[in-house]
C-alpha cells in the first residue's frame, strides 16, 4: 500500500534545477521533491506521496497522524525493509547472512 505520509522538512537544496528536501517521517528520513510546494520552508510539515510533497500540514495534525500510523504498524509497512516485508508476506522467516532462518538463531 502506498500512503501519503506527513513529514517534517529538515533541509532544502536545489539539485539540477529541482527544489529537494530531506524530510523526517517519524524517524525515517527520505529525499522529497518540493516542486508542488515551492514555498515550503525548513521546519514545516507536508503530506508526501511517492516522493512528492503535496500539501502543507500543521505540526499537531502531522504528529497525530504519524502516531496513529505507527500504532497501526503502517509506517513499518510503508518504510520497512523490503526484504523483511517480502519474507513475511511469503510466510517464510527472513534468513540471516549465513542462510540460517532468524528464528533458528534465537
PDB file of C-alpha atoms in Angstrom:
ATOM      1  CA  UNK A   1       0.000   0.000   0.000  1.00  0.00           C
ATOM      2  CA  UNK A   2       1.248   3.484  -0.766  1.00  0.00           C
ATOM      3  CA  UNK A   3       0.360   6.064   1.831  1.00  0.00           C
ATOM      4  CA  UNK A   4       0.545   9.820   1.853  1.00  0.00           C
ATOM      5  CA  UNK A   5       2.620  10.366   4.988  1.00  0.00           C
ATOM      6  CA  UNK A   6       3.276  13.596   6.893  1.00  0.00           C
ATOM      7  CA  UNK A   7       6.906  14.577   7.330  1.00  0.00           C
ATOM      8  CA  UNK A   8       8.954  17.470   8.705  1.00  0.00           C
ATOM      9  CA  UNK A   9      11.375  19.283   6.399  1.00  0.00           C
ATOM     10  CA  UNK A  10      14.926  19.100   7.771  1.00  0.00           C
ATOM     11  CA  UNK A  11      16.762  20.909   4.982  1.00  0.00           C
ATOM     12  CA  UNK A  12      16.215  22.166   1.452  1.00  0.00           C
ATOM     13  CA  UNK A  13      18.527  22.392  -1.540  1.00  0.00           C
ATOM     14  CA  UNK A  14      18.289  22.779  -5.269  1.00  0.00           C
ATOM     15  CA  UNK A  15      19.533  19.912  -7.411  1.00  0.00           C
ATOM     16  CA  UNK A  16      19.691  20.264 -11.172  1.00  0.00           C
ATOM     17  CA  UNK A  17      17.052  22.994 -11.049  1.00  0.00           C
ATOM     18  CA  UNK A  18      14.690  20.999  -8.812  1.00  0.00           C
ATOM     19  CA  UNK A  19      13.911  22.016  -5.233  1.00  0.00           C
ATOM     20  CA  UNK A  20      14.518  18.964  -2.997  1.00  0.00           C
ATOM     21  CA  UNK A  21      14.227  18.422   0.750  1.00  0.00           C
ATOM     22  CA  UNK A  22      15.389  15.970   3.339  1.00  0.00           C
ATOM     23  CA  UNK A  23      12.236  15.018   5.248  1.00  0.00           C
ATOM     24  CA  UNK A  24      11.805  13.173   8.560  1.00  0.00           C
ATOM     25  CA  UNK A  25       8.823  10.798   8.742  1.00  0.00           C
ATOM     26  CA  UNK A  26       8.860   9.979  12.439  1.00  0.00           C
ATOM     27  CA  UNK A  27      12.438   8.724  12.397  1.00  0.00           C
ATOM     28  CA  UNK A  28      12.698   7.618   8.771  1.00  0.00           C
ATOM     29  CA  UNK A  29      14.478  10.202   6.621  1.00  0.00           C
ATOM     30  CA  UNK A  30      13.903  10.401   2.860  1.00  0.00           C
ATOM     31  CA  UNK A  31      14.546  12.786  -0.030  1.00  0.00           C
ATOM     32  CA  UNK A  32      11.422  14.563  -1.301  1.00  0.00           C
ATOM     33  CA  UNK A  33      10.671  16.789  -4.282  1.00  0.00           C
ATOM     34  CA  UNK A  34       9.176  20.188  -3.373  1.00  0.00           C
ATOM     35  CA  UNK A  35       8.098  21.313  -6.841  1.00  0.00           C
ATOM     36  CA  UNK A  36       4.383  21.238  -5.889  1.00  0.00           C
ATOM     37  CA  UNK A  37       5.057  23.320  -2.745  1.00  0.00           C
ATOM     38  CA  UNK A  38       7.730  25.796  -3.811  1.00  0.00           C
ATOM     39  CA  UNK A  39       7.327  27.986  -0.708  1.00  0.00           C
ATOM     40  CA  UNK A  40       7.627  25.168   1.875  1.00  0.00           C
ATOM     41  CA  UNK A  41      10.295  26.007   4.472  1.00  0.00           C
ATOM     42  CA  UNK A  42      12.617  24.092   6.819  1.00  0.00           C
ATOM     43  CA  UNK A  43      10.702  23.049   9.946  1.00  0.00           C
ATOM     44  CA  UNK A  44       7.311  22.896   8.234  1.00  0.00           C
ATOM     45  CA  UNK A  45       5.321  19.711   7.699  1.00  0.00           C
ATOM     46  CA  UNK A  46       3.894  18.393   4.456  1.00  0.00           C
ATOM     47  CA  UNK A  47       1.935  15.400   3.247  1.00  0.00           C
ATOM     48  CA  UNK A  48       4.241  13.367   0.989  1.00  0.00           C
ATOM     49  CA  UNK A  49       3.212  10.730  -1.530  1.00  0.00           C
ATOM     50  CA  UNK A  50       5.631   8.779  -3.749  1.00  0.00           C
ATOM     51  CA  UNK A  51       8.426  11.245  -3.083  1.00  0.00           C
ATOM     52  CA  UNK A  52       6.481  14.472  -3.726  1.00  0.00           C
ATOM     53  CA  UNK A  53       5.352  16.971  -1.081  1.00  0.00           C
ATOM     54  CA  UNK A  54       1.717  17.611  -1.962  1.00  0.00           C
ATOM     55  CA  UNK A  55       0.174  19.694   0.810  1.00  0.00           C
ATOM     56  CA  UNK A  56       1.342  21.746   3.805  1.00  0.00           C
ATOM     57  CA  UNK A  57       0.179  20.394   7.178  1.00  0.00           C
ATOM     58  CA  UNK A  58       0.173  21.884  10.671  1.00  0.00           C
ATOM     59  CA  UNK A  59       2.513  20.309  13.231  1.00  0.00           C
ATOM     60  CA  UNK A  60      -0.211  18.950  15.541  1.00  0.00           C
ATOM     61  CA  UNK A  61      -2.058  17.166  12.712  1.00  0.00           C
ATOM     62  CA  UNK A  62       1.213  15.749  11.394  1.00  0.00           C
ATOM     63  CA  UNK A  63       2.246  14.376  14.802  1.00  0.00           C
ATOM     64  CA  UNK A  64      -1.189  12.853  15.435  1.00  0.00           C
ATOM     65  CA  UNK A  65      -1.154  11.164  12.036  1.00  0.00           C
ATOM     66  CA  UNK A  66       2.387   9.824  12.480  1.00  0.00           C
ATOM     67  CA  UNK A  67       1.458   8.467  15.916  1.00  0.00           C
ATOM     68  CA  UNK A  68      -1.632   6.749  14.512  1.00  0.00           C
ATOM     69  CA  UNK A  69       0.314   5.265  11.594  1.00  0.00           C
ATOM     70  CA  UNK A  70       2.998   3.983  13.997  1.00  0.00           C
ATOM     71  CA  UNK A  71       0.372   2.450  16.302  1.00  0.00           C
ATOM     72  CA  UNK A  72      -1.231   0.659  13.352  1.00  0.00           C
ATOM     73  CA  UNK A  73       2.143  -0.506  12.029  1.00  0.00           C
ATOM     74  CA  UNK A  74       1.626   1.430   8.825  1.00  0.00           C
ATOM     75  CA  UNK A  75       4.980   3.229   8.962  1.00  0.00           C
ATOM     76  CA  UNK A  76       6.780  -0.122   9.090  1.00  0.00           C
ATOM     77  CA  UNK A  77       4.681  -1.274   6.139  1.00  0.00           C
ATOM     78  CA  UNK A  78       5.442   1.889   4.174  1.00  0.00           C
ATOM     79  CA  UNK A  79       9.134   2.340   5.091  1.00  0.00           C
ATOM     80  CA  UNK A  80      10.206  -1.064   6.417  1.00  0.00           C
ATOM     81  CA  UNK A  81      12.919  -3.281   4.997  1.00  0.00           C
ATOM     82  CA  UNK A  82      11.571  -4.593   1.645  1.00  0.00           C
ATOM     83  CA  UNK A  83      13.321  -7.968   2.073  1.00  0.00           C
ATOM     84  CA  UNK A  84      11.810  -8.437   5.517  1.00  0.00           C
ATOM     85  CA  UNK A  85       8.365  -7.448   4.240  1.00  0.00           C
ATOM     86  CA  UNK A  86       8.626  -9.858   1.296  1.00  0.00           C
ATOM     87  CA  UNK A  87       9.665 -12.719   3.578  1.00  0.00           C
ATOM     88  CA  UNK A  88       6.773 -12.013   5.934  1.00  0.00           C
ATOM     89  CA  UNK A  89       4.312 -11.810   3.033  1.00  0.00           C
ATOM     90  CA  UNK A  90       5.559 -15.162   1.752  1.00  0.00           C
ATOM     91  CA  UNK A  91       5.252 -16.746   5.181  1.00  0.00           C
ATOM     92  CA  UNK A  92       8.951 -17.539   5.366  1.00  0.00           C
ATOM     93  CA  UNK A  93      11.350 -16.283   8.028  1.00  0.00           C
ATOM     94  CA  UNK A  94      13.988 -13.864   6.812  1.00  0.00           C
ATOM     95  CA  UNK A  95      17.318 -15.744   6.586  1.00  0.00           C
ATOM     96  CA  UNK A  96      20.359 -14.433   8.384  1.00  0.00           C
ATOM     97  CA  UNK A  97      23.512 -13.600   6.459  1.00  0.00           C
ATOM     98  CA  UNK A  98      24.609 -17.250   6.606  1.00  0.00           C
ATOM     99  CA  UNK A  99      21.250 -18.543   5.298  1.00  0.00           C
ATOM    100  CA  UNK A 100      20.042 -19.690   8.725  1.00  0.00           C
ATOM    101  CA  UNK A 101      16.463 -18.598   9.457  1.00  0.00           C
ATOM    102  CA  UNK A 102      16.447 -15.798  12.038  1.00  0.00           C
ATOM    103  CA  UNK A 103      14.137 -17.714  14.386  1.00  0.00           C
ATOM    104  CA  UNK A 104      16.603 -20.667  14.432  1.00  0.00           C
ATOM    105  CA  UNK A 105      19.351 -18.386  15.725  1.00  0.00           C
ATOM    106  CA  UNK A 106      17.414 -17.238  18.768  1.00  0.00           C
TER     107      UNK A 106
END
